[in-house]
Amino acid sequence: MLRNIGLLPKIIVAIILGILFGSFSPDSFIRVFATFNGIFGNFLSFVIPLIILGFIVPGIGSLGKGAGKLIGWTAAIAYFSTILAGTVAFFVGQAVLPQLLTGQSLVDAENPEEFLLSSYFEVEIPPIMNVVSALILAFVIGIGLSVLKEKALYHVFVDFQKIIEKLINNVIIPLLPFHIFGIFANMTFGGQVQTIVSLFAKVFVLIVILHITYLLILYLSSGTVAKKNPFQLLKTMSPAYFTALGTQSSAATIPVTLAQAKKTGVKESVAEFTIPLLANIHLAGSTITLVISSMGVMLLSGNLPTFAEYLPFILMLAVTMIAAPGVPGGAVMAALGLLEAMLHFDQTMISLMIALYLAQDSLGTATNVTGDGAITVFVNRWIKERKEKEEKVQQAG
């Protein structure tokens, strides 16, 4: 029965139950889950480098295949869109979040762990390599595979990616509700729940507004370039948006996204090429969610990040999420290493990020796939202009 319930309802139930049990349970009960959270958190730290290798290597390696310039232009537009989304989210967050979260803080002490009950015991699970080493190794191998003609090693990493996907689907995702239950029970016990619930509500509203605004920017731009009604384009792509809300997966929504993209008037061959590619490399909505959520968590922890500190994170985020698996929570799993290495998130902050992101995952995914339609219109226009120039050159010759 529980297997048929989606991840989002499980997360919501876990948060509610965590708050309820944290309000009246004895500290011995809370410490049981604190022990579980400690072990699970260490396991996540162990898995993060493996996730980085499993996602990034096949993702970058696959970009070497196919139609050369078309891949390059599509990837460049998608990458620019993702970075722009993250940048817009940062400046909006910097302007709005401090006012929304005025007077709110996770702790009064310098150490954010002081309000949490400690575990009964700890199990150390050291990672096989640190996050930075995993990122560099993934880029080196991925770029190398993209230029090699032999694909034996590439297929090895594709199989490794499948193993990591199964690990996420069958171990991490099923255990996340228990992890989040433990975090919220512990925070409620420590008197922090009001601050966290307030953060969730305010961040949720801000992210929804940003998603809608960014989609309008994308479609106003693509409609202007293609000389088409942007609102009609957006209406045509809306079935993909609502399908993604239910599936929480860009990959699972590809058939609907592809069908609707063809209805926008782009060439079928263009849509058939760009939509599957963009499902893996264009994550503007997820980036908005990750940036705003991480800024909210940092502000509650007493930090106000500058753009100079955040830009490298956004640039790396746009690459790291390439080929994140088509499963709920794939983007935040891929981003955990960056949050730890570049923004210095501890286990408590990472746990809050996972909860914040998963509560809004479907909205980010819906924005991702709907934005794919706008980028397909851009690419279709570029191909059309290129052919027109070639025809003029031939006629002049």
Short mmCIF file of C-alpha atoms in Angstrom, two decimals:
data_model
loop_
_atom_site.label_atom_id
_atom_site.label_comp_id
_atom_site.label_asym_id
_atom_site.label_seq_id
_atom_site.Cartn_x
_atom_site.Cartn_y
_atom_site.Cartn_z
CA MET A 1 0.00 0.00 0.00
CA LEU A 2 2.75 2.47 1.03
CA ARG A 3 4.66 1.67 -2.17
CA ASN A 4 1.85 3.26 -4.19
CA ILE A 5 2.08 6.55 -2.29
CA GLY A 6 4.25 9.18 -3.98
CA LEU A 7 7.38 10.60 -2.38
CA LEU A 8 5.91 14.08 -1.82
CA PRO A 9 2.97 12.82 0.31
CA LYS A 10 5.42 10.69 2.32
CA ILE A 11 7.64 13.73 2.94
CA ILE A 12 4.65 15.83 4.03
CA VAL A 13 3.43 13.06 6.39
CA ALA A 14 6.98 12.67 7.77
CA ILE A 15 7.19 16.42 8.51
CA ILE A 16 3.77 16.49 10.21
CA LEU A 17 4.47 13.37 12.28
CA GLY A 18 7.93 14.66 13.17
CA ILE A 19 6.43 17.86 14.55
CA LEU A 20 3.74 15.95 16.46
CA PHE A 21 6.06 13.35 17.98
CA GLY A 22 8.70 15.97 18.73
CA SER A 23 6.14 17.88 20.78
CA PHE A 24 5.49 15.18 23.39
CA SER A 25 7.97 12.30 22.97
CA PRO A 26 10.68 11.67 25.59
CA ASP A 27 14.27 12.42 24.70
CA SER A 28 15.09 8.66 24.60
CA PHE A 29 12.69 8.26 21.63
CA ILE A 30 14.11 11.29 19.83
CA ARG A 31 17.66 10.02 20.34
CA VAL A 32 16.77 6.75 18.57
CA PHE A 33 16.03 8.72 15.41
CA ALA A 34 19.00 10.99 16.05
CA THR A 35 21.13 7.83 15.96
CA PHE A 36 19.49 6.74 12.70
CA ASN A 37 20.00 10.23 11.25
CA GLY A 38 23.68 10.17 12.16
CA ILE A 39 24.21 6.83 10.45
CA PHE A 40 22.11 7.82 7.42
CA GLY A 41 23.91 11.16 7.16
CA ASN A 42 27.30 9.45 7.17
CA PHE A 43 26.04 7.02 4.53
CA LEU A 44 24.94 9.97 2.38
CA SER A 45 28.42 11.49 2.73
CA PHE A 46 29.89 8.18 1.55
CA VAL A 47 27.52 7.99 -1.43
CA ILE A 48 27.93 11.61 -2.60
CA PRO A 49 31.24 11.05 -4.50
CA LEU A 50 29.71 7.94 -6.11
CA ILE A 51 26.66 9.94 -7.18
CA ILE A 52 28.92 12.59 -8.71
CA LEU A 53 30.84 9.98 -10.73
CA GLY A 54 27.67 8.11 -11.67
CA PHE A 55 25.85 11.22 -12.91
CA ILE A 56 28.50 13.43 -14.44
CA VAL A 57 30.71 10.94 -16.30
CA PRO A 58 27.95 9.39 -18.48
CA GLY A 59 26.29 12.79 -18.88
CA ILE A 60 29.36 14.54 -20.26
CA GLY A 61 30.51 11.43 -22.13
CA SER A 62 27.23 11.23 -24.05
CA LEU A 63 27.52 14.81 -25.32
CA GLY A 64 30.26 13.74 -27.74
CA LYS A 65 27.81 11.69 -29.73
CA GLY A 66 25.41 12.93 -32.37
CA ALA A 67 24.95 15.99 -34.46
CA GLY A 68 27.95 18.15 -33.53
CA LYS A 69 26.97 21.78 -33.81
CA LEU A 70 23.33 21.07 -33.01
CA ILE A 71 24.33 19.45 -29.72
CA GLY A 72 26.70 22.35 -29.03
CA TRP A 73 24.09 25.05 -29.63
CA THR A 74 21.36 23.23 -27.71
CA ALA A 75 23.67 22.53 -24.77
CA ALA A 76 24.96 26.12 -24.77
CA ILE A 77 21.44 27.59 -24.70
CA ALA A 78 20.37 25.14 -21.97
CA TYR A 79 23.46 25.91 -19.89
CA PHE A 80 22.95 29.68 -20.29
CA SER A 81 19.28 29.32 -19.32
CA THR A 82 20.14 27.32 -16.21
CA ILE A 83 22.82 29.83 -15.14
CA LEU A 84 20.47 32.76 -15.81
CA ALA A 85 17.76 31.09 -13.73
CA GLY A 86 20.18 30.59 -10.84
CA THR A 87 21.46 34.17 -11.09
CA VAL A 88 17.96 35.65 -11.15
CA ALA A 89 17.02 33.47 -8.18
CA PHE A 90 20.08 34.65 -6.23
CA PHE A 91 19.40 38.36 -6.66
CA VAL A 92 15.70 37.95 -5.89
CA GLY A 93 16.59 35.86 -2.84
CA GLN A 94 19.18 38.38 -1.70
CA ALA A 95 16.62 41.19 -1.95
CA VAL A 96 13.60 39.37 -0.51
CA LEU A 97 14.69 36.58 1.86
CA PRO A 98 16.36 38.79 4.52
CA GLN A 99 13.09 40.72 4.86
CA LEU A 100 10.98 37.54 4.90
CA LEU A 101 13.19 35.90 7.53
CA THR A 102 13.82 38.96 9.70
CA GLY A 103 14.32 38.02 13.32
CA GLN A 104 14.34 34.29 12.57
CA SER A 105 17.30 32.02 13.24
CA LEU A 106 17.83 28.31 13.74
CA VAL A 107 19.95 28.88 16.82
CA ASP A 108 21.14 31.61 19.11
CA ALA A 109 24.45 29.80 19.57
CA GLU A 110 27.24 29.71 17.04
CA ASN A 111 27.05 25.91 16.68
CA PRO A 112 23.84 24.83 14.87
CA GLU A 113 24.12 21.34 16.39
CA GLU A 114 23.60 22.63 19.95
CA PHE A 115 19.82 22.56 19.82
CA LEU A 116 19.71 18.92 18.61
CA LEU A 117 19.82 15.85 20.83
CA SER A 118 22.89 13.69 20.29
CA SER A 119 22.76 10.10 19.05
CA TYR A 120 23.33 7.03 21.24
CA PHE A 121 26.32 6.03 19.12
CA GLU A 122 27.99 6.88 15.79
CA VAL A 123 29.05 4.73 12.85
CA GLU A 124 31.85 6.29 10.81
CA ILE A 125 31.52 5.69 7.05
CA PRO A 126 34.39 7.63 5.45
CA PRO A 127 33.96 8.46 1.71
CA ILE A 128 36.38 6.83 -0.72
CA MET A 129 37.36 10.33 -1.89
CA ASN A 130 36.39 13.91 -1.10
CA VAL A 131 33.84 15.83 -3.13
CA VAL A 132 36.32 18.06 -5.00
CA SER A 133 38.38 15.03 -6.07
CA ALA A 134 35.22 13.29 -7.28
CA LEU A 135 34.17 16.35 -9.32
CA ILE A 136 37.58 16.72 -10.97
CA LEU A 137 37.83 12.98 -11.69
CA ALA A 138 34.31 12.98 -13.17
CA PHE A 139 35.13 15.88 -15.50
CA VAL A 140 38.43 14.33 -16.60
CA ILE A 141 36.87 10.95 -17.38
CA GLY A 142 33.68 12.42 -18.86
CA ILE A 143 35.50 14.78 -21.25
CA GLY A 144 37.88 11.97 -22.18
CA LEU A 145 35.01 9.61 -22.98
CA SER A 146 33.30 12.28 -25.11
CA VAL A 147 36.23 12.32 -27.56
CA LEU A 148 37.08 8.60 -27.59
CA LYS A 149 35.77 6.47 -30.43
CA GLU A 150 35.84 3.34 -28.30
CA LYS A 151 32.81 3.18 -26.01
CA ALA A 152 33.65 0.21 -23.75
CA LEU A 153 34.53 2.40 -20.73
CA TYR A 154 31.56 4.66 -21.42
CA HIS A 155 29.22 1.67 -21.19
CA VAL A 156 30.86 0.69 -17.90
CA PHE A 157 29.97 4.11 -16.46
CA VAL A 158 26.45 3.86 -17.90
CA ASP A 159 26.04 0.59 -15.98
CA PHE A 160 27.54 2.28 -12.90
CA GLN A 161 24.97 5.06 -13.26
CA LYS A 162 22.21 2.43 -13.26
CA ILE A 163 23.63 1.01 -10.02
CA ILE A 164 23.59 4.47 -8.43
CA GLU A 165 20.03 5.05 -9.68
CA LYS A 166 18.94 1.78 -8.05
CA LEU A 167 20.73 2.79 -4.85
CA ILE A 168 18.83 6.08 -4.83
CA ASN A 169 15.50 4.48 -5.76
CA ASN A 170 15.66 1.44 -3.50
CA VAL A 171 17.65 2.65 -0.49
CA ILE A 172 18.04 6.42 -0.16
CA ILE A 173 14.58 7.57 -1.33
CA PRO A 174 12.66 5.00 0.82
CA LEU A 175 14.69 5.98 3.90
CA LEU A 176 14.41 9.76 3.37
CA PRO A 177 10.97 10.10 5.03
CA PHE A 178 12.36 8.47 8.20
CA HIS A 179 15.40 10.76 8.04
CA ILE A 180 13.20 13.84 7.66
CA PHE A 181 10.88 12.59 10.43
CA GLY A 182 13.88 12.36 12.75
CA ILE A 183 15.17 15.82 11.82
CA PHE A 184 11.79 17.51 12.40
CA ALA A 185 11.14 15.58 15.62
CA ASN A 186 14.56 16.64 16.92
CA MET A 187 14.08 20.26 15.89
CA THR A 188 10.61 20.37 17.42
CA PHE A 189 12.02 18.93 20.64
CA GLY A 190 14.66 21.69 20.55
CA GLY A 191 12.07 24.43 19.98
CA GLN A 192 13.01 25.23 16.40
CA VAL A 193 9.98 23.97 14.49
CA GLN A 194 8.20 27.33 14.18
CA THR A 195 11.22 28.80 12.43
CA ILE A 196 11.48 25.83 10.03
CA VAL A 197 7.77 25.78 9.12
CA SER A 198 7.89 29.53 8.51
CA LEU A 199 10.92 29.03 6.24
CA PHE A 200 9.11 26.32 4.26
CA ALA A 201 6.01 28.45 3.70
CA LYS A 202 7.86 31.62 2.66
CA VAL A 203 10.38 29.85 0.45
CA PHE A 204 7.61 27.84 -1.23
CA VAL A 205 5.67 30.96 -2.25
CA LEU A 206 8.82 32.74 -3.46
CA ILE A 207 9.90 29.74 -5.56
CA VAL A 208 6.48 29.42 -7.23
CA ILE A 209 6.55 33.11 -8.19
CA LEU A 210 10.10 32.77 -9.56
CA HIS A 211 9.21 29.66 -11.60
CA ILE A 212 6.27 31.41 -13.24
CA THR A 213 8.29 34.58 -13.84
CA TYR A 214 11.17 32.66 -15.42
CA LEU A 215 8.86 30.72 -17.74
CA LEU A 216 7.35 34.04 -18.88
CA ILE A 217 10.88 35.38 -19.56
CA LEU A 218 11.76 32.27 -21.60
CA TYR A 219 8.59 32.31 -23.68
CA LEU A 220 8.55 36.05 -24.24
CA SER A 221 12.12 35.72 -25.55
CA SER A 222 11.51 32.63 -27.71
CA GLY A 223 8.23 34.00 -29.01
CA THR A 224 9.91 37.27 -30.00
CA VAL A 225 12.77 35.47 -31.76
CA ALA A 226 10.45 33.06 -33.58
CA LYS A 227 7.79 35.72 -34.21
CA LYS A 228 5.12 33.68 -32.44
CA ASN A 229 2.63 34.44 -29.69
CA PRO A 230 4.51 33.59 -26.47
CA PHE A 231 1.34 33.00 -24.47
CA GLN A 232 0.02 30.62 -27.12
CA LEU A 233 3.34 28.75 -27.01
CA LEU A 234 3.12 28.54 -23.23
CA LYS A 235 -0.47 27.31 -23.42
CA THR A 236 0.55 24.63 -25.92
CA MET A 237 3.28 23.37 -23.56
CA SER A 238 1.05 23.43 -20.45
CA PRO A 239 0.12 19.69 -20.64
CA ALA A 240 3.82 18.89 -20.17
CA TYR A 241 3.87 21.14 -17.09
CA PHE A 242 0.95 19.38 -15.43
CA THR A 243 2.24 15.93 -16.38
CA ALA A 244 5.59 16.73 -14.72
CA LEU A 245 3.77 17.81 -11.56
CA GLY A 246 2.54 14.24 -11.26
CA THR A 247 5.60 12.30 -12.43
CA GLN A 248 8.25 14.49 -10.73
CA SER A 249 10.55 13.29 -13.54
CA SER A 250 11.75 15.09 -16.68
CA ALA A 251 12.58 11.72 -18.28
CA ALA A 252 9.15 10.24 -17.59
CA THR A 253 7.49 13.34 -19.08
CA ILE A 254 9.47 13.20 -22.37
CA PRO A 255 6.62 11.67 -24.45
CA VAL A 256 4.22 14.47 -23.48
CA THR A 257 6.88 17.20 -23.76
CA LEU A 258 7.83 15.93 -27.23
CA ALA A 259 4.22 15.77 -28.45
CA GLN A 260 3.47 19.30 -27.23
CA ALA A 261 6.75 20.73 -28.60
CA LYS A 262 5.82 19.48 -32.07
CA LYS A 263 2.50 21.36 -31.77
CA THR A 264 4.40 24.66 -31.35
CA GLY A 265 5.29 24.52 -35.04
CA VAL A 266 8.94 23.43 -34.78
CA LYS A 267 10.28 20.77 -37.15
CA GLU A 268 9.64 17.25 -35.92
CA SER A 269 13.29 16.28 -36.40
CA VAL A 270 14.38 19.21 -34.22
CA ALA A 271 11.93 18.39 -31.43
CA GLU A 272 12.86 14.69 -31.54
CA PHE A 273 16.50 15.62 -31.04
CA THR A 274 16.29 18.47 -28.54
CA ILE A 275 13.59 17.31 -26.11
CA PRO A 276 15.31 14.08 -24.93
CA LEU A 277 18.62 15.96 -24.69
CA LEU A 278 17.14 18.90 -22.77
CA ALA A 279 15.41 16.56 -20.33
CA ASN A 280 18.89 15.74 -19.04
CA ILE A 281 20.75 19.04 -19.33
CA HIS A 282 18.21 21.85 -18.82
CA LEU A 283 17.29 22.21 -15.14
CA ALA A 284 16.42 25.88 -14.74
CA GLY A 285 13.46 25.21 -12.45
CA SER A 286 15.47 22.86 -10.23
CA THR A 287 18.27 25.43 -10.07
CA ILE A 288 15.86 28.14 -8.90
CA THR A 289 14.57 25.80 -6.18
CA LEU A 290 18.08 24.80 -5.06
CA VAL A 291 19.40 28.37 -4.96
CA ILE A 292 16.46 29.85 -3.03
CA SER A 293 16.24 26.89 -0.64
CA SER A 294 19.98 26.92 0.09
CA MET A 295 19.96 30.68 0.63
CA GLY A 296 17.06 30.32 3.06
CA VAL A 297 18.89 27.65 5.05
CA MET A 298 22.10 29.74 5.08
CA LEU A 299 20.27 32.86 6.24
CA LEU A 300 18.66 30.96 9.12
CA SER A 301 22.13 29.72 10.05
CA GLY A 302 23.41 33.30 10.24
CA ASN A 303 25.10 33.62 6.84
CA LEU A 304 24.28 36.10 4.07
CA PRO A 305 26.17 34.88 0.98
CA THR A 306 27.52 37.32 -1.63
CA PHE A 307 27.15 36.86 -5.37
CA ALA A 308 30.90 36.32 -5.68
CA GLU A 309 30.54 33.37 -3.31
CA TYR A 310 27.43 32.00 -5.00
CA LEU A 311 28.32 32.36 -8.70
CA PRO A 312 30.82 29.45 -8.71
CA PHE A 313 28.16 27.32 -7.03
CA ILE A 314 25.61 28.21 -9.73
CA LEU A 315 28.11 27.55 -12.54
CA MET A 316 29.04 24.16 -11.11
CA LEU A 317 25.43 23.32 -10.32
CA ALA A 318 24.44 23.71 -13.98
CA VAL A 319 27.06 21.11 -14.93
CA THR A 320 26.77 18.76 -11.97
CA MET A 321 23.06 18.15 -12.54
CA ILE A 322 23.68 16.93 -16.11
CA ALA A 323 22.03 13.56 -16.57
CA ALA A 324 20.65 13.51 -13.03
CA PRO A 325 18.43 10.44 -13.10
CA GLY A 326 14.76 10.73 -13.92
CA VAL A 327 13.74 10.02 -10.35
CA PRO A 328 12.27 12.30 -7.70
CA GLY A 329 15.04 14.16 -5.91
CA GLY A 330 17.71 13.48 -8.56
CA ALA A 331 18.79 17.12 -8.79
CA VAL A 332 19.24 17.65 -5.05
CA MET A 333 21.15 14.36 -4.78
CA ALA A 334 23.51 15.57 -7.49
CA ALA A 335 23.89 18.92 -5.70
CA LEU A 336 24.73 17.54 -2.25
CA GLY A 337 28.45 17.48 -2.97
CA LEU A 338 28.48 21.14 -4.02
CA LEU A 339 26.46 22.20 -1.00
CA GLU A 340 29.00 20.49 1.22
CA ALA A 341 32.18 21.50 -0.61
CA MET A 342 31.35 25.01 -1.85
CA LEU A 343 28.74 26.34 0.58
CA HIS A 344 30.06 24.42 3.61
CA PHE A 345 26.73 22.84 4.57
CA ASP A 346 26.82 20.53 7.59
CA GLN A 347 24.59 17.46 7.99
CA THR A 348 21.76 19.43 9.62
CA MET A 349 21.72 21.99 6.80
CA ILE A 350 21.89 19.24 4.16
CA SER A 351 18.93 17.45 5.78
CA LEU A 352 16.89 20.67 5.71
CA MET A 353 17.85 21.21 2.07
CA ILE A 354 16.69 17.71 1.12
CA ALA A 355 13.36 18.27 2.87
CA LEU A 356 12.89 21.75 1.36
CA TYR A 357 13.78 20.59 -2.15
CA LEU A 358 11.71 17.40 -2.16
CA ALA A 359 8.66 19.30 -0.92
CA GLN A 360 8.87 21.38 -4.12
CA ASP A 361 10.51 18.92 -6.52
CA SER A 362 7.50 18.56 -8.80
CA LEU A 363 7.30 22.35 -9.34
CA GLY A 364 10.96 22.54 -10.38
CA THR A 365 10.59 19.56 -12.72
CA ALA A 366 7.48 21.10 -14.29
CA THR A 367 9.39 24.33 -14.93
CA ASN A 368 12.31 22.35 -16.41
CA VAL A 369 10.24 20.50 -19.00
CA THR A 370 8.08 23.49 -19.90
CA GLY A 371 11.23 25.54 -20.45
CA ASP A 372 12.48 22.80 -22.80
CA GLY A 373 9.72 23.82 -25.20
CA ALA A 374 10.97 27.41 -25.32
CA ILE A 375 14.56 26.32 -25.95
CA THR A 376 13.37 24.00 -28.75
CA VAL A 377 11.75 27.04 -30.38
CA PHE A 378 15.09 28.89 -30.09
CA VAL A 379 17.02 26.01 -31.67
CA ASN A 380 14.45 25.60 -34.44
CA ARG A 381 14.78 29.31 -35.29
CA TRP A 382 18.60 29.04 -35.32
CA ILE A 383 18.47 26.08 -37.73
CA LYS A 384 16.01 27.92 -39.97
CA GLU A 385 18.19 31.04 -40.13
CA ARG A 386 21.26 28.92 -40.81
CA LYS A 387 19.56 27.19 -43.74
CA GLU A 388 18.36 30.52 -45.12
CA LYS A 389 21.94 31.87 -45.06
CA GLU A 390 23.25 28.75 -46.78
CA GLU A 391 20.59 29.08 -49.49
CA LYS A 392 21.52 32.74 -50.06
CA VAL A 393 25.18 31.83 -50.37
CA GLN A 394 24.34 29.11 -52.90
CA GLN A 395 22.14 31.49 -54.89
CA ALA A 396 24.87 34.18 -54.87
CA GLY A 397 27.42 31.58 -56.02
#
